[in-house]
Short mmCIF file of C-alpha atoms in Angstrom, two decimals:
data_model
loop_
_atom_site.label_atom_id
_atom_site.label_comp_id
_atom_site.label_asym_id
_atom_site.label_seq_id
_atom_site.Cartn_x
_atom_site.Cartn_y
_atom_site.Cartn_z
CA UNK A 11 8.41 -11.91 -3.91
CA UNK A 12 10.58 -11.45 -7.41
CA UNK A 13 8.08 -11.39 -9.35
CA UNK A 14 5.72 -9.12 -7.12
CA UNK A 15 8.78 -6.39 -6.96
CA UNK A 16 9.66 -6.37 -10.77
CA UNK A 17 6.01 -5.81 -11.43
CA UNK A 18 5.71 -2.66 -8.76
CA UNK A 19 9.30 -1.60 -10.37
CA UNK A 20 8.21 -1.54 -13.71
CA UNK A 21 4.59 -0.44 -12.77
CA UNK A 22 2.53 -4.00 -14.32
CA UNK A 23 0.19 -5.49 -13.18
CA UNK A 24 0.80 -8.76 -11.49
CA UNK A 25 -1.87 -11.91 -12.09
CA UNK A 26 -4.78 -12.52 -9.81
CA UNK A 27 -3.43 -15.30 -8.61
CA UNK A 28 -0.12 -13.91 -7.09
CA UNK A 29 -1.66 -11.12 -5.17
CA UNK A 30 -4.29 -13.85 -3.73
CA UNK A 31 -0.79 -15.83 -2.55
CA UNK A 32 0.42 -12.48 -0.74
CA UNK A 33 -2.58 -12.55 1.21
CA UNK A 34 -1.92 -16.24 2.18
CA UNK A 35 1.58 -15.87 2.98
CA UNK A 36 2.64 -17.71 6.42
CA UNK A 37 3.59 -15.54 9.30
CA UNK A 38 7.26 -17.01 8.90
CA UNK A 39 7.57 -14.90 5.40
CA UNK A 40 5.47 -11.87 6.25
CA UNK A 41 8.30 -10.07 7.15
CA UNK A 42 9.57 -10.58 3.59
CA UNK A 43 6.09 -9.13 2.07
CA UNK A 44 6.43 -6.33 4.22
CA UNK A 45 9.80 -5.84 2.82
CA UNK A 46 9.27 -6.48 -0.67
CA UNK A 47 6.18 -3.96 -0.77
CA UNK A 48 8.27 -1.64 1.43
CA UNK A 49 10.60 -1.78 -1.72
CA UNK A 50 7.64 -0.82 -4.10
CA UNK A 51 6.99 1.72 -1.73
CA UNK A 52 10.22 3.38 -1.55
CA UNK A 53 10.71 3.31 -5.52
CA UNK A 54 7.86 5.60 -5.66
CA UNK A 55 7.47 7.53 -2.32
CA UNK A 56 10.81 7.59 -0.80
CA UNK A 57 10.38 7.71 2.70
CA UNK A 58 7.91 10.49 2.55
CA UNK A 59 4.59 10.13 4.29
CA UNK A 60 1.14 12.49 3.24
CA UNK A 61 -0.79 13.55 6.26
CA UNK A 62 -4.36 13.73 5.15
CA UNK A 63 -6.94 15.29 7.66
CA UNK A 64 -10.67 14.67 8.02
CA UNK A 65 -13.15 17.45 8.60
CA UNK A 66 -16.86 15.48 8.85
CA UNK A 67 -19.19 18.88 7.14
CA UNK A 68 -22.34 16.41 8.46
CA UNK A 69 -22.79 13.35 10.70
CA UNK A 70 -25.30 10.95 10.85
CA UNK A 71 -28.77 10.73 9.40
CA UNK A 72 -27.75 9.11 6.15
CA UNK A 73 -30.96 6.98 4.78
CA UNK A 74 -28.40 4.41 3.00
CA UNK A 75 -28.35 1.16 4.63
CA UNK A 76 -24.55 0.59 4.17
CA UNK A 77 -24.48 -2.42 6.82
CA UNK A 78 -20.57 -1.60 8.00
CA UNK A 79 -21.89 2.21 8.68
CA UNK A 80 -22.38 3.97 11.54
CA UNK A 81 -24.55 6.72 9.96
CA UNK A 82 -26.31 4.42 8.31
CA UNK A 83 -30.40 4.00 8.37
CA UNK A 84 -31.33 2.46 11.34
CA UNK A 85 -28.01 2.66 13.12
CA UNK A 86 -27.85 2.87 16.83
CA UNK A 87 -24.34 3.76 17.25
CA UNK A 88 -24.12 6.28 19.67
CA UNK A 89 -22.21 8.74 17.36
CA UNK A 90 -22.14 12.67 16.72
CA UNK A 91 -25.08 13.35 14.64
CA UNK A 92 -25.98 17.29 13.36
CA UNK A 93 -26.03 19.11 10.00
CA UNK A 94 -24.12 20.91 7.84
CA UNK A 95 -21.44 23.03 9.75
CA UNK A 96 -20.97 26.54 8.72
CA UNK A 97 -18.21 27.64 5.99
CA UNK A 98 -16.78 29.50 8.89
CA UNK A 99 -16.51 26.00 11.20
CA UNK A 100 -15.51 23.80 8.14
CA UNK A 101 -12.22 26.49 7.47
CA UNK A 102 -11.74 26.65 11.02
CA UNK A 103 -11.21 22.44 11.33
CA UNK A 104 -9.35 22.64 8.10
CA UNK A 105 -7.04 24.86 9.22
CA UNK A 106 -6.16 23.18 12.85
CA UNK A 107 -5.28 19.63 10.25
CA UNK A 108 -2.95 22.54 8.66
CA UNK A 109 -1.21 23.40 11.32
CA UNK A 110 -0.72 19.83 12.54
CA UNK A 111 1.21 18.82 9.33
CA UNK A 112 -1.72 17.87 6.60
CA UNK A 113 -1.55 18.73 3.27
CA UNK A 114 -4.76 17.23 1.93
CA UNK A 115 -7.90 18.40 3.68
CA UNK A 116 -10.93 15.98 3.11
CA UNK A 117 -14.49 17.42 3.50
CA UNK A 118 -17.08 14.59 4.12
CA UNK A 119 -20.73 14.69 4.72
CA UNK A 120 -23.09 11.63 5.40
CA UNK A 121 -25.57 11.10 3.00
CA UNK A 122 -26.43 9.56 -0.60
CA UNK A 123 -25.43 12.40 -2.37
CA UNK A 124 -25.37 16.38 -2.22
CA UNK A 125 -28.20 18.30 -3.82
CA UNK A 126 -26.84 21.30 -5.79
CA UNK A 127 -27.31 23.41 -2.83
CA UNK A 128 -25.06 21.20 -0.99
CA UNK A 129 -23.04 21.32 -3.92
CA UNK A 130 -22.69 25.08 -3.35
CA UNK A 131 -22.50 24.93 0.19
CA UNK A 132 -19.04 22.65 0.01
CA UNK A 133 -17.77 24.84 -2.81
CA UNK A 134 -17.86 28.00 -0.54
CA UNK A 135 -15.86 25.75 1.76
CA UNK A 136 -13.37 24.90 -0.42
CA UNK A 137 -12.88 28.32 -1.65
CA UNK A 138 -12.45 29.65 1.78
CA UNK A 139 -9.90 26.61 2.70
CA UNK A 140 -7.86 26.91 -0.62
CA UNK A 141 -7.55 30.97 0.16
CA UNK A 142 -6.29 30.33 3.39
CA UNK A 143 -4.03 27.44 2.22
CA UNK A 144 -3.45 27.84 -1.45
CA UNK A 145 -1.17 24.89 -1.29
CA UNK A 146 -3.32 22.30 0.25
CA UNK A 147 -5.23 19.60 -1.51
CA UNK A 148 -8.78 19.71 -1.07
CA UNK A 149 -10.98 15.82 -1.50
CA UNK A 150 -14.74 16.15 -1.11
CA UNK A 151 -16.54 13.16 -0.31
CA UNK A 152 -20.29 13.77 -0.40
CA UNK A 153 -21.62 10.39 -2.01
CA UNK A 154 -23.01 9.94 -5.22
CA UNK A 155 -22.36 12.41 -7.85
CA UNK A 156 -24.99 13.55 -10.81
CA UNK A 157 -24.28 15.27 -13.68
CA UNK A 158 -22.57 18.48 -13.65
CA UNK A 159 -21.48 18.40 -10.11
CA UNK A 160 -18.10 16.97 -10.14
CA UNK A 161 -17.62 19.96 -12.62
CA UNK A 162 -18.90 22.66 -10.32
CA UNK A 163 -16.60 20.99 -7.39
CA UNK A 164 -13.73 21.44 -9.65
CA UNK A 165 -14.73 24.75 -10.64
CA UNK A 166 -14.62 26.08 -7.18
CA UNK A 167 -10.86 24.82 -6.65
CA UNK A 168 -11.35 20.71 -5.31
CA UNK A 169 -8.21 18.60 -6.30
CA UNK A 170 -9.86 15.50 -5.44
CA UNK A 171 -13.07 13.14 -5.05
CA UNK A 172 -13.29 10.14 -2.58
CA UNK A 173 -15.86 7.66 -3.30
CA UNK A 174 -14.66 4.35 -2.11
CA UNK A 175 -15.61 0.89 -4.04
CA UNK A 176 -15.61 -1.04 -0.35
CA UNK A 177 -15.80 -4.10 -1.86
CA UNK A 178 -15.84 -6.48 -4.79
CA UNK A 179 -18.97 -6.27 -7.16
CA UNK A 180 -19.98 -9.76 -6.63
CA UNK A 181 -20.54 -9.27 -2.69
CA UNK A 182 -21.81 -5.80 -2.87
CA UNK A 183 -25.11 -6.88 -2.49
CA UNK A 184 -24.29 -8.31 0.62
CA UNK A 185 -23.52 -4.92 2.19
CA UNK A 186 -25.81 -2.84 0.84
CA UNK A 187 -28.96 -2.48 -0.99
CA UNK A 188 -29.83 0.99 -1.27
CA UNK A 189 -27.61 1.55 -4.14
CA UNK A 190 -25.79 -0.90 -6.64
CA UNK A 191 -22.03 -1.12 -7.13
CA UNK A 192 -22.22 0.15 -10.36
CA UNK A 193 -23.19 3.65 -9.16
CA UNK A 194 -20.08 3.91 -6.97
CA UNK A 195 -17.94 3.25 -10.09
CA UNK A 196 -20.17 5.50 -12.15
CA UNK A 197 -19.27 8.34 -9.97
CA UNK A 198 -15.16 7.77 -9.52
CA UNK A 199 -15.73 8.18 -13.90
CA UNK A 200 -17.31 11.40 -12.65
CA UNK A 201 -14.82 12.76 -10.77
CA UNK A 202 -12.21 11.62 -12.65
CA UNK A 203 -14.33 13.29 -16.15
CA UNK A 204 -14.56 16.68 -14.72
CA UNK A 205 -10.97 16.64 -13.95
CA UNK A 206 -10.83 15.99 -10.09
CA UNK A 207 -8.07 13.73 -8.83
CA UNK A 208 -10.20 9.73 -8.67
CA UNK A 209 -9.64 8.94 -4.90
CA UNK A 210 -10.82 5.09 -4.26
CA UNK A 211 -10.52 2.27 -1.99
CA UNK A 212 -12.10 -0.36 0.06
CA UNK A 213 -13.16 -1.63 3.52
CA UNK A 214 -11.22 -4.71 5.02
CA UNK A 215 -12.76 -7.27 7.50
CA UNK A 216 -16.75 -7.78 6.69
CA UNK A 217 -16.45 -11.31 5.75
CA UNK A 218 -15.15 -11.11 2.41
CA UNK A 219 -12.82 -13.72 0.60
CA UNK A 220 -9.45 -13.52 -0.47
CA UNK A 221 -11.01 -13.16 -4.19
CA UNK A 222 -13.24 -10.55 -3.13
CA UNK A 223 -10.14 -8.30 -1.38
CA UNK A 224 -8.07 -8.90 -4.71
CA UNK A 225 -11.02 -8.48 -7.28
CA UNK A 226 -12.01 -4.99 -5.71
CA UNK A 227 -8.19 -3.87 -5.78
CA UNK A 228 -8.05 -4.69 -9.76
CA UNK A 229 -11.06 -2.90 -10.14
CA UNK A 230 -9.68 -0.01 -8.22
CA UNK A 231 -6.23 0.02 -11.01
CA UNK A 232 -8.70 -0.30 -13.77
CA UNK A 233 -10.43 2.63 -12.57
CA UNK A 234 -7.65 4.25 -12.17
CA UNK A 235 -7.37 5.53 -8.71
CA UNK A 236 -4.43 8.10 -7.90
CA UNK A 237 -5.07 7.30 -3.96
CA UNK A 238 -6.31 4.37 -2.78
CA UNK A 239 -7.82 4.21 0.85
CA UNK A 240 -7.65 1.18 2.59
CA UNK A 241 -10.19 0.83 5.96
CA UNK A 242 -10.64 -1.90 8.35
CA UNK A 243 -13.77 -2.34 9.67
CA UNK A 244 -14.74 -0.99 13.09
CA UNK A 245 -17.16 -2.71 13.93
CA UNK A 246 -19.62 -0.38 15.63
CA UNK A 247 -22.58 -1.45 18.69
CA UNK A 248 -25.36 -0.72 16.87
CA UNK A 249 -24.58 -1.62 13.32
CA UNK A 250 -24.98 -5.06 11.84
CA UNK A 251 -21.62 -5.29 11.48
CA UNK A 252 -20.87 -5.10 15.58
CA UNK A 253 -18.83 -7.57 17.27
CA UNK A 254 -17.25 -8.61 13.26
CA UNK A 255 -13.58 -8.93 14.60
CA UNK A 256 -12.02 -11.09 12.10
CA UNK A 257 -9.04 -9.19 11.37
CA UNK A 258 -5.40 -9.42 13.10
CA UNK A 259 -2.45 -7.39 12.43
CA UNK A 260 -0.24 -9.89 10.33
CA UNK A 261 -3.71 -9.80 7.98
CA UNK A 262 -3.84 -6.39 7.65
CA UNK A 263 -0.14 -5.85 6.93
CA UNK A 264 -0.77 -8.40 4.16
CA UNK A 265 -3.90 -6.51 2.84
CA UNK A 266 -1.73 -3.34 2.52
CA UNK A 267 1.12 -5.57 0.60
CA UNK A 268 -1.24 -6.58 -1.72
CA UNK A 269 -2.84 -3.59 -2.52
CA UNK A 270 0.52 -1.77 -3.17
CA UNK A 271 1.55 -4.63 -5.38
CA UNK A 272 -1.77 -4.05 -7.50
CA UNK A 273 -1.29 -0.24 -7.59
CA UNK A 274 2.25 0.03 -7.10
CA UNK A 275 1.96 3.89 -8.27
CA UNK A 276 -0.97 5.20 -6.26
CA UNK A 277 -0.98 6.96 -3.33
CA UNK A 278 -1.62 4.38 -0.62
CA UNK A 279 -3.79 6.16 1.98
CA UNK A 280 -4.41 4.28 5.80
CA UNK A 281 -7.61 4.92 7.14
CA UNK A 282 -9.74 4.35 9.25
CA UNK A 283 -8.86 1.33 12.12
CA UNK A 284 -5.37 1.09 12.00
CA UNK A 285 -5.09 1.46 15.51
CA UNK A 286 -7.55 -1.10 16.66
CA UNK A 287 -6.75 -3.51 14.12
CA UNK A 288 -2.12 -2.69 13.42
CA UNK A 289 -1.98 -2.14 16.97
CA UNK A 290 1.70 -2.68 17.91
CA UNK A 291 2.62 -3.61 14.05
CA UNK A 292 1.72 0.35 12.87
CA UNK A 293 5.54 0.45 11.97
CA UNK A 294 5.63 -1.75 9.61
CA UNK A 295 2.51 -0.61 7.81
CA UNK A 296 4.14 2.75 7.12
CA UNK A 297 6.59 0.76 5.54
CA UNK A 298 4.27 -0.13 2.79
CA UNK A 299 1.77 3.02 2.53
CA UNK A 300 2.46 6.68 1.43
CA UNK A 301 -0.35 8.09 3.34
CA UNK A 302 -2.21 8.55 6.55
CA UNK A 303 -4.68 10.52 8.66
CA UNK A 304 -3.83 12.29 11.13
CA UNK A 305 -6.23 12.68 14.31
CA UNK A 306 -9.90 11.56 14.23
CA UNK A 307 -11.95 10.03 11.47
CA UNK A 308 -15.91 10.42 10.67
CA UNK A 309 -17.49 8.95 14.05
CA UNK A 310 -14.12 7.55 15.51
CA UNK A 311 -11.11 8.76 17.16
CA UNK A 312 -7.97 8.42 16.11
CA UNK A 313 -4.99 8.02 18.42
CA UNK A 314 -3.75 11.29 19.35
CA UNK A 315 -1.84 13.15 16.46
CA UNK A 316 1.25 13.56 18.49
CA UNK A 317 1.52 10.20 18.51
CA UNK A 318 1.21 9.56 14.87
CA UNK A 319 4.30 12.47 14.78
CA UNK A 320 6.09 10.23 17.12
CA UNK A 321 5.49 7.06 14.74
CA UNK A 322 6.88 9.18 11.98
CA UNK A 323 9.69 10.40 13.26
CA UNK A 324 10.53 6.68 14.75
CA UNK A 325 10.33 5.50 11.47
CA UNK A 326 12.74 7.94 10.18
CA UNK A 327 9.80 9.02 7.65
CA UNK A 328 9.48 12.74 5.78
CA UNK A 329 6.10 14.47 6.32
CA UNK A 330 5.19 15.61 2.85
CA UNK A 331 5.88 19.52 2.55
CA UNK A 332 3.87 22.21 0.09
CA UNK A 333 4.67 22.43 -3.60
CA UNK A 334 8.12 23.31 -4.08
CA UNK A 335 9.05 22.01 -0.21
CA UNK A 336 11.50 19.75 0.18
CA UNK A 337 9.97 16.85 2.94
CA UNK A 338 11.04 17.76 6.69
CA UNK A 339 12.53 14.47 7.91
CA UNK A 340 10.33 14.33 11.64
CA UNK A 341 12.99 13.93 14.16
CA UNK A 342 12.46 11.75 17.58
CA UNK A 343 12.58 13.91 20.69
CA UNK A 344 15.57 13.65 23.33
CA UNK A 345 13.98 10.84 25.50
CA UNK A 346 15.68 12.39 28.44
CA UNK A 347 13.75 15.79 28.40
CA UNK A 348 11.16 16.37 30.59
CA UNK A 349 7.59 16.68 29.08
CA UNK A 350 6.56 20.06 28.49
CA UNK A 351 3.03 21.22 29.44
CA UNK A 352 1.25 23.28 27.15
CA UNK A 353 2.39 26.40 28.20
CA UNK A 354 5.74 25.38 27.40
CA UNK A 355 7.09 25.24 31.20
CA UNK A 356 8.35 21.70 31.69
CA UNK A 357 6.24 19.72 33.97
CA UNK A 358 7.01 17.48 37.08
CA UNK A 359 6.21 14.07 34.54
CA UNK A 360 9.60 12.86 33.54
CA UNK A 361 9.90 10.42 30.01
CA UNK A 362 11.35 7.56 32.30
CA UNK A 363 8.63 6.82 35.21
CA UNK A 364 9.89 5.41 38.13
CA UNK A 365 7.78 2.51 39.55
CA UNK A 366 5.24 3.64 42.63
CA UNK A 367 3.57 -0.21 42.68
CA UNK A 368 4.25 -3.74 42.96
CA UNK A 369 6.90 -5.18 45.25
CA UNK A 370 7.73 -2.61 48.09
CA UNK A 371 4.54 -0.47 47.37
CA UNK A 372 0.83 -1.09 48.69
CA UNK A 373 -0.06 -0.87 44.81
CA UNK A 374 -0.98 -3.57 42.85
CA UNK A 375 1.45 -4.72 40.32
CA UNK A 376 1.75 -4.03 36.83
CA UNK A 377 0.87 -7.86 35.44
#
């Protein structure tokens, strides 16, 4: 753990075959990974968190085969599927993830890659959002990139491009054969060419190796991702991935350690399945990464945002404030108020329920 720390301190990278020992660590010592990356953490990030907020421009329909997808072809997940929303709708989404505390918008549409009118399309989008919200980061994520686009994307006011790795070359195959590895790296160099914030990461839990996990997080530094997204799989009826539940929390928390130990300066984003796979242990994950989402994700929900507020401010974490902004530390409500109702009147539902069932009640008990 030393060694691991000194490297994230001093920003090196450490050897393959340390960051394949974090994620075989015993559950006796992951509290001490979780502590030694929270130390990474903190060295960079304080104990400020990034809210990041999802706005899915087009669902379904995609004709990639991506097998952990469900948008993919031939997927019958029951998920939203429709087309492009209007510029109107997409500033209108954007600005409720505003309002809830995001300062990074991402706009994401299913597909291989946007044609130049899509290209357009988004760019009215993010000129509308960044009007509204001159502060706010803008990502696109629209697949594959060609030449000239990242530049127009930029042009039009996009801080960032997302297009995530998923996994390590050698096994990329394995999950999809509509498109090569090699053209998901080509267009991070894109992005990260035309000036656009590189915004990379990778998909936990499809049967991968140790090796694989570490070898796509190396290629990830040498790529040089500012944010790194980390997913776990949900596994989705419908997909060929369904019923692929090989993750538990301990493993995740020691994905996240070992990512932040490989990119001990990038913005560490959790995504999507934290709260099927953390569960209970979503604590101590914020303890290691800068960055979440906040609400739903593409064809998932999310646990309600008010409870990722309530995880914050638990924490004793900062929510990341504009340019300029110093971070508002989230504080945890007086436990002995009443809930309020959305109108702001209290309502009858006090924060400490008093039993109605089990012994001395005709309701069943709570076991």
């Amino acid at each position: 753990m030393d060694s691991l720390v000194f490297h994230g301190l001093t920003g090196t990278a450490p050897t393959r075959a340390e960051a394949v020992a974090v994620l075989r660590t015993g559950d006796d010592d992951l509290l001490d990974v979780v502590a030694a990356a929270g130390r990474v953490r903190r060295h960079r990030f304080g104990r400020r968190v990034r809210l990041n907020y999802l706005v899915n421009l087009r669902s379904g329909l995609c004709p990639e085969d991506c097998t952990y997808c469900s948008q993919r072809l031939g997927s019958t997940a029951q998920v939203l599927t429709y087309s492009w929303l209007s510029t109107d709708d997409a500033v209108a989404a954007a600005r409720a993830g505003v309002r809830g505390g995001a300062r990074r918008v991402c706009l994401v549409a299913s597909g291989r890659g946007p044609s130049d009118r899509d290209v357009a399309r988004v760019s009215a989008m993010v000129d509308g959002i960044k009007r509204e919200h001159p502060d706010v980061e803008v990502c696109a994520c629209l697949g594959l990139l060609r030449e000239g686009q990242a530049e127009r994307l930029a042009a039009a006011g996009a801080d960032a491009y997302n297009h995530n790795l998923n996994t390590s070359e050698a096994t990329y195959a394995d999950i999809c054969t509509t498109h090569e590895y090699a053209d998901r790296v080509e267009t991070v160099a894109r992005a990260k060419g035309a000036g656009l914030s590189p915004c990379s990461g990778l998909i936990a839990g499809m049967g991968e190796s140790d090796e694989d996990l570490v070898d796509v997080v190396f290629a990830l530094r040498d790529l040089g991702a500012d944010s790194v997204t980390v997913n776990f799989l949900v596994p989705f009826d419908g997909t060929p991935l369904a019923g692929t539940w090989d993750l538990t929390p301990q493993r995740c928390l020691r994905i996240l350690a070992m990512v932040r130990f490989v990119c001990p300066t990038a913005e560490l984003r959790l995504a999507a399945g934290r709260e099927v796979h953390l569960r209970s242990l979503q604590p101590l994950a914020l303890e290691i990464v800068s960055s979440i989402f906040l609400g739903d994700y593409l064809t998932s929900e999310g646990q309600a945002a008010q409870a990722d507020l309530d995880l914050l401010a638990d924490g004793g974490f900062e929510i990341e404030a504009g340019p300029g902004g110093a971070g508002a530390r989230v504080t945890p409500g007086d436990r002995s108020e009443t809930h309020r109702a959305a109108s702001g009147n209290p309502s009858n539902e006090t924060r400490v329920a008093v039993r109605r069932r089990g012994p001395g009640t005709a309701t069943a008990p709570n076991a």
